[in-house]
Amino acid sequence: MKEAIVSAGPTVKIVDSEIPKPNADQVVIKVVVSGSNPKDWKVPEWMGTTLNQGDDIAGTISAVGENVTEFKVGDRVGAFHEMRTPGGSYAEYALAWAHTTFHIPKTTTYEEAAAIPLAAMTAAVGLYVRLGLPEPWKVGDKDIPLVIYGGSSAVGAYAIQLAQRSKIHPLIVVAGGGAPYVETLIDRTKGDTIVDYRKGNQAVVQGIKDELKGKTLEYAFDATSEKGSYQNICQVLASNGHITLVLPNKEDFQIPATVHNTLTMVGSVHGEDKDFGHAFFRYIGKGLHDGWFKPHPQEIQKGGLEGVQGALQKLKDGQASAIKYVFRIADTPGISS
């Protein structure tokens, strides 16, 4: 099979590889469309690794392990590949654990499904495991102001959708050029609003304060976690509030010791948060079927796997706003549909 290997740069080389084989609790998926994520260029650069970095899989089941009963050959699925392991989604066939694989309805395209797994689960882990906010089936009746910083990113946008499902309001969403897309996700009748980060840090801090309208901010989901985002949040967050980041704190800033500060690492669903990942991927599948969960907008890259390098460069250059770059594997030269 053809497979795209990513190294620092980002540089991508397409090679011939063996089709992966599942262990007892895994599935092999014939990839129709692969998604992409910023980590796909960051990990090779930060860690010096050379690997198929794709983790967002959409396709059909090709083979199942002996313990797998939920899926059969031919099923339409989305899946989250275990990061930094062989068998990634930038290939004709990919490997996934059964518990991070989910059925997709006929109304969901493969392009849409490829925009979901890693980002949507990051949002879910951040909101419900790290921040401890009420899940959609535990909806309360009190206002819970929540800042979502980076609302037009895939993680931020999915966090908005899930917070809406949990009836968490008001949502104070920090966004820039993607604000028109964010506007389609929030509910202004519930007090939700957008603060434009392009006006500068002081304006962001003041904007959040203004939109709180005297309420205390106890929760913040920082889907950006760089360029001053958590510094701005901490100027408004309650002294005993909760903040979760999606990147390690690498800036010269000490988050106050009284603040509950966590790091949302989606790889935890392949570890200590396995049960949560299993349950919530199926809930996402239900949301797609029921129509309340919407895939992040996608942009199909030309050339299939040959488009991976260019897309990762665009991610590195910060060109993606309210968009997911996806790749139709059959568009790769030398691969037949």
XYZ file of C-alpha atoms in Angstrom:
337
model
C 0.000 0.000 0.000
C 0.991 3.652 -0.367
C 1.753 5.532 2.821
C 2.871 9.114 3.555
C 5.727 9.470 6.022
C 6.146 12.849 7.738
C 9.414 14.266 9.032
C 10.443 17.693 10.297
C 10.061 20.559 7.878
C 7.366 19.415 7.285
C 8.644 17.021 4.643
C 6.491 14.165 3.356
C 7.662 11.086 1.455
C 5.255 8.568 -0.073
C 6.478 4.999 0.326
C 5.262 1.429 -0.228
C 4.391 -0.371 3.018
C 2.744 -3.559 4.184
C -0.966 -3.422 5.027
C -1.218 -3.404 8.851
C -2.693 -6.327 10.740
C -4.999 -5.852 13.749
C -4.412 -7.306 17.178
C -7.348 -8.855 19.009
C -8.889 -5.485 19.938
C -8.153 -3.497 16.794
C -9.618 -2.957 13.343
C -8.011 -2.280 9.982
C -9.781 0.396 7.956
C -9.560 0.961 4.209
C -9.075 4.725 4.308
C -11.328 6.699 1.995
C -10.479 10.106 3.455
C -7.842 11.150 5.993
C -8.007 14.265 8.093
C -5.083 16.307 9.404
C -4.149 18.164 12.569
C -1.522 20.718 13.640
C 0.242 18.034 15.672
C 1.076 16.276 12.400
C 3.797 18.846 11.686
C 4.553 19.703 15.324
C 5.418 16.208 16.569
C 8.148 15.539 13.946
C 9.610 18.986 14.637
C 9.457 18.795 18.415
C 10.384 15.121 18.830
C 12.476 14.409 15.745
C 10.262 11.495 14.697
C 9.675 10.199 11.170
C 6.313 8.459 10.930
C 2.894 8.406 9.287
C 1.408 11.108 11.536
C -2.216 10.886 10.361
C -4.751 10.111 13.097
C -8.165 11.020 11.624
C -9.584 8.040 9.722
C -12.749 7.746 7.643
C -13.427 4.656 5.569
C -14.693 1.083 5.670
C -13.733 -1.821 7.897
C -11.305 -4.136 6.131
C -10.444 -6.549 8.957
C -11.270 -6.986 12.645
C -9.456 -8.552 15.587
C -10.820 -11.673 17.253
C -12.298 -9.774 20.216
C -14.115 -7.192 18.085
C -17.874 -7.739 17.900
C -19.184 -4.216 17.228
C -17.844 -3.903 13.681
C -17.811 -6.067 10.584
C -16.098 -5.860 7.198
C -17.674 -3.162 5.054
C -19.016 -0.969 7.875
C -18.691 2.800 7.335
C -16.683 4.222 10.218
C -14.661 7.071 11.573
C -11.776 6.379 13.918
C -9.039 7.973 15.997
C -5.697 6.271 15.382
C -3.380 5.969 18.383
C -0.913 8.831 18.039
C 2.791 8.208 17.415
C 2.248 4.530 16.552
C 2.438 2.761 13.160
C -0.668 2.393 11.022
C -1.683 6.047 10.702
C -4.343 7.519 8.431
C -2.031 8.890 5.722
C -2.241 5.572 3.890
C -4.496 3.253 1.940
C -5.128 1.220 5.108
C -4.947 2.337 8.731
C -5.100 0.761 12.162
C -7.396 1.780 15.023
C -8.482 0.410 18.374
C -12.101 -0.699 18.343
C -12.970 1.553 21.286
C -11.916 4.688 19.350
C -13.816 3.635 16.218
C -17.435 4.640 15.640
C -20.156 4.050 13.072
C -21.049 6.966 10.801
C -24.564 7.408 9.389
C -25.243 7.389 5.651
C -25.927 11.123 5.845
C -22.325 11.787 6.924
C -19.759 11.836 4.113
C -16.273 10.414 4.512
C -14.873 13.935 4.137
C -17.021 15.083 7.055
C -16.132 12.057 9.174
C -12.407 12.650 8.612
C -12.748 16.094 10.202
C -14.053 14.715 13.495
C -12.050 12.179 15.550
C -9.034 13.846 17.184
C -10.459 17.353 17.486
C -13.912 16.335 18.699
C -12.507 13.998 21.319
C -10.061 16.675 22.478
C -13.040 18.962 23.045
C -14.918 16.255 24.946
C -11.973 15.320 27.180
C -11.278 18.975 27.912
C -14.838 19.895 28.834
C -15.903 16.820 30.748
C -12.792 15.043 32.052
C -10.444 17.966 32.702
C -12.859 20.813 33.519
C -15.472 18.511 35.035
C -18.398 20.298 33.410
C -21.809 18.550 33.247
C -22.130 16.056 30.408
C -25.115 16.469 28.056
C -27.081 13.839 29.995
C -26.508 15.703 33.308
C -27.847 19.102 32.335
C -28.338 21.517 35.230
C -30.408 24.676 35.547
C -27.813 27.288 36.573
C -25.701 29.584 34.426
C -22.116 28.423 33.946
C -20.088 31.095 32.156
C -17.406 29.441 30.003
C -14.630 31.020 27.965
C -13.631 29.055 24.858
C -10.457 30.574 23.460
C -9.839 29.737 19.790
C -13.456 29.129 18.870
C -12.997 28.792 15.109
C -10.419 26.012 15.447
C -11.802 22.501 15.117
C -11.268 21.807 18.828
C -12.834 25.113 19.837
C -15.802 24.729 17.500
C -16.520 21.214 18.724
C -16.248 22.474 22.308
C -18.911 25.071 21.476
C -21.227 22.398 20.049
C -20.804 20.112 23.050
C -21.234 22.974 25.519
C -24.470 23.884 23.738
C -25.641 20.299 24.110
C -24.847 20.508 27.840
C -26.781 23.810 28.044
C -23.679 25.608 29.312
C -24.181 29.379 28.965
C -23.113 32.082 28.508
C -20.302 31.056 26.157
C -17.713 33.783 25.694
C -15.835 32.711 22.580
C -12.541 34.306 21.558
C -12.060 34.192 17.779
C -10.718 36.238 14.869
C -11.205 35.725 11.156
C -13.347 32.662 11.792
C -15.914 34.654 13.784
C -18.628 34.350 11.086
C -18.454 30.554 11.434
C -18.491 30.776 15.230
C -21.607 32.927 14.952
C -23.438 29.917 13.464
C -22.600 27.830 16.541
C -23.435 30.137 19.464
C -26.816 31.144 20.859
C -26.991 34.874 21.557
C -30.420 34.482 23.154
C -28.617 32.585 25.956
C -25.969 35.295 26.390
C -23.322 33.719 24.131
C -20.976 36.168 22.457
C -17.688 36.567 20.552
C -14.611 38.554 21.576
C -12.220 39.450 18.725
C -8.588 38.691 19.595
C -7.379 40.813 16.666
C -8.077 43.934 18.729
C -5.172 43.078 21.059
C -4.696 41.469 24.458
C -6.034 44.351 26.530
C -9.192 44.462 24.431
C -9.653 40.697 24.827
C -9.356 40.884 28.619
C -11.733 43.836 28.806
C -14.108 42.200 26.345
C -14.359 39.053 28.459
C -14.921 41.134 31.594
C -17.637 43.142 29.885
C -19.448 40.068 28.584
C -19.445 38.402 32.009
C -21.740 41.220 33.166
C -20.674 40.829 36.768
C -20.727 37.020 36.796
C -17.719 35.044 38.065
C -15.692 33.121 35.508
C -14.838 29.704 36.899
C -14.156 27.726 33.709
C -12.026 28.281 30.619
C -11.140 25.981 27.725
C -8.033 27.299 25.994
C -8.058 25.669 22.546
C -5.201 27.975 21.471
C -2.728 27.730 24.394
C -0.159 30.095 22.899
C 0.388 33.720 21.903
C -0.858 35.088 25.214
C -4.138 33.168 25.380
C -3.929 31.786 28.919
C -2.291 34.974 30.187
C -5.403 36.829 29.044
C -7.725 34.242 30.556
C -5.973 34.316 33.939
C -6.598 38.052 34.236
C -10.318 37.315 34.335
C -10.548 33.792 35.793
C -11.584 33.386 39.431
C -8.678 32.714 41.804
C -9.946 29.158 42.341
C -11.175 28.716 38.757
C -10.476 25.936 36.283
C -8.481 26.257 33.058
C -7.424 23.532 30.658
C -4.797 23.949 27.936
C -4.264 21.871 24.801
C -0.509 22.591 24.635
C 2.062 22.569 27.441
C 2.776 25.928 29.053
C 6.019 26.865 27.278
C 5.754 30.611 27.749
C 7.340 32.613 30.549
C 4.145 32.830 32.550
C 3.181 31.165 35.798
C -0.492 30.286 36.056
C -1.582 31.211 39.614
C -1.129 28.328 42.039
C -4.734 28.591 43.258
C -6.098 27.978 39.763
C -6.964 24.391 38.838
C -4.725 24.026 35.785
C -4.887 20.909 33.606
C -3.527 19.794 30.242
C -5.948 18.176 27.808
C -4.118 15.423 25.924
C -6.477 13.483 23.683
C -4.110 10.510 23.729
C -5.505 9.777 27.183
C -8.399 7.924 25.521
C -5.820 5.317 24.578
C -4.797 5.196 28.245
C -6.410 6.254 31.503
C -9.524 7.721 29.833
C -10.213 4.679 27.653
C -13.752 4.141 28.970
C -14.654 7.793 28.433
C -13.322 7.632 24.866
C -15.272 4.450 24.161
C -18.547 5.931 25.388
C -18.153 9.394 23.919
C -17.193 8.318 20.401
C -20.475 6.444 20.291
C -22.268 9.529 21.580
C -20.668 11.544 18.765
C -21.936 8.948 16.286
C -25.413 9.360 17.778
C -25.087 13.139 17.472
C -24.284 12.793 13.781
C -27.282 10.516 13.304
C -29.620 12.807 15.244
C -28.319 15.902 13.493
C -27.206 18.063 16.413
C -23.485 17.353 15.984
C -22.025 18.995 12.869
C -18.623 18.192 11.307
C -16.109 21.018 11.053
C -15.941 22.525 7.534
C -13.496 20.711 5.245
C -11.244 21.643 2.357
C -10.217 18.743 0.095
C -6.538 18.897 -0.845
C -5.486 18.018 -4.394
C -3.483 14.891 -5.132
C -4.520 12.771 -2.163
C -1.442 11.847 -0.152
C 0.649 14.104 -2.380
C -1.252 17.020 -0.867
C -0.227 16.242 2.705
C 3.021 18.211 2.717
C 1.421 21.374 1.383
C -1.455 21.128 3.854
C 0.879 20.635 6.813
C 2.871 23.662 5.680
C -0.338 25.705 5.617
C -1.113 24.514 9.135
C 2.375 25.489 10.252
C 1.993 28.918 8.652
C -1.291 29.454 10.496
C -3.391 29.680 7.339
C -6.213 27.417 8.516
C -9.210 29.203 10.021
C -12.548 27.458 10.488
C -11.368 24.698 8.129
C -10.035 21.151 8.200
C -7.699 19.942 5.462
C -8.699 16.460 4.271
C -7.295 14.042 1.673
C -9.102 11.596 -0.583
C -6.729 8.660 -0.701
C -7.924 7.518 -4.166
C -6.768 10.879 -5.576
C -3.153 9.856 -4.951
C -1.301 9.147 -8.215
C -0.729 5.410 -8.548
C -3.708 4.437 -6.379
C -6.875 3.177 -8.012
C -10.262 3.883 -6.470
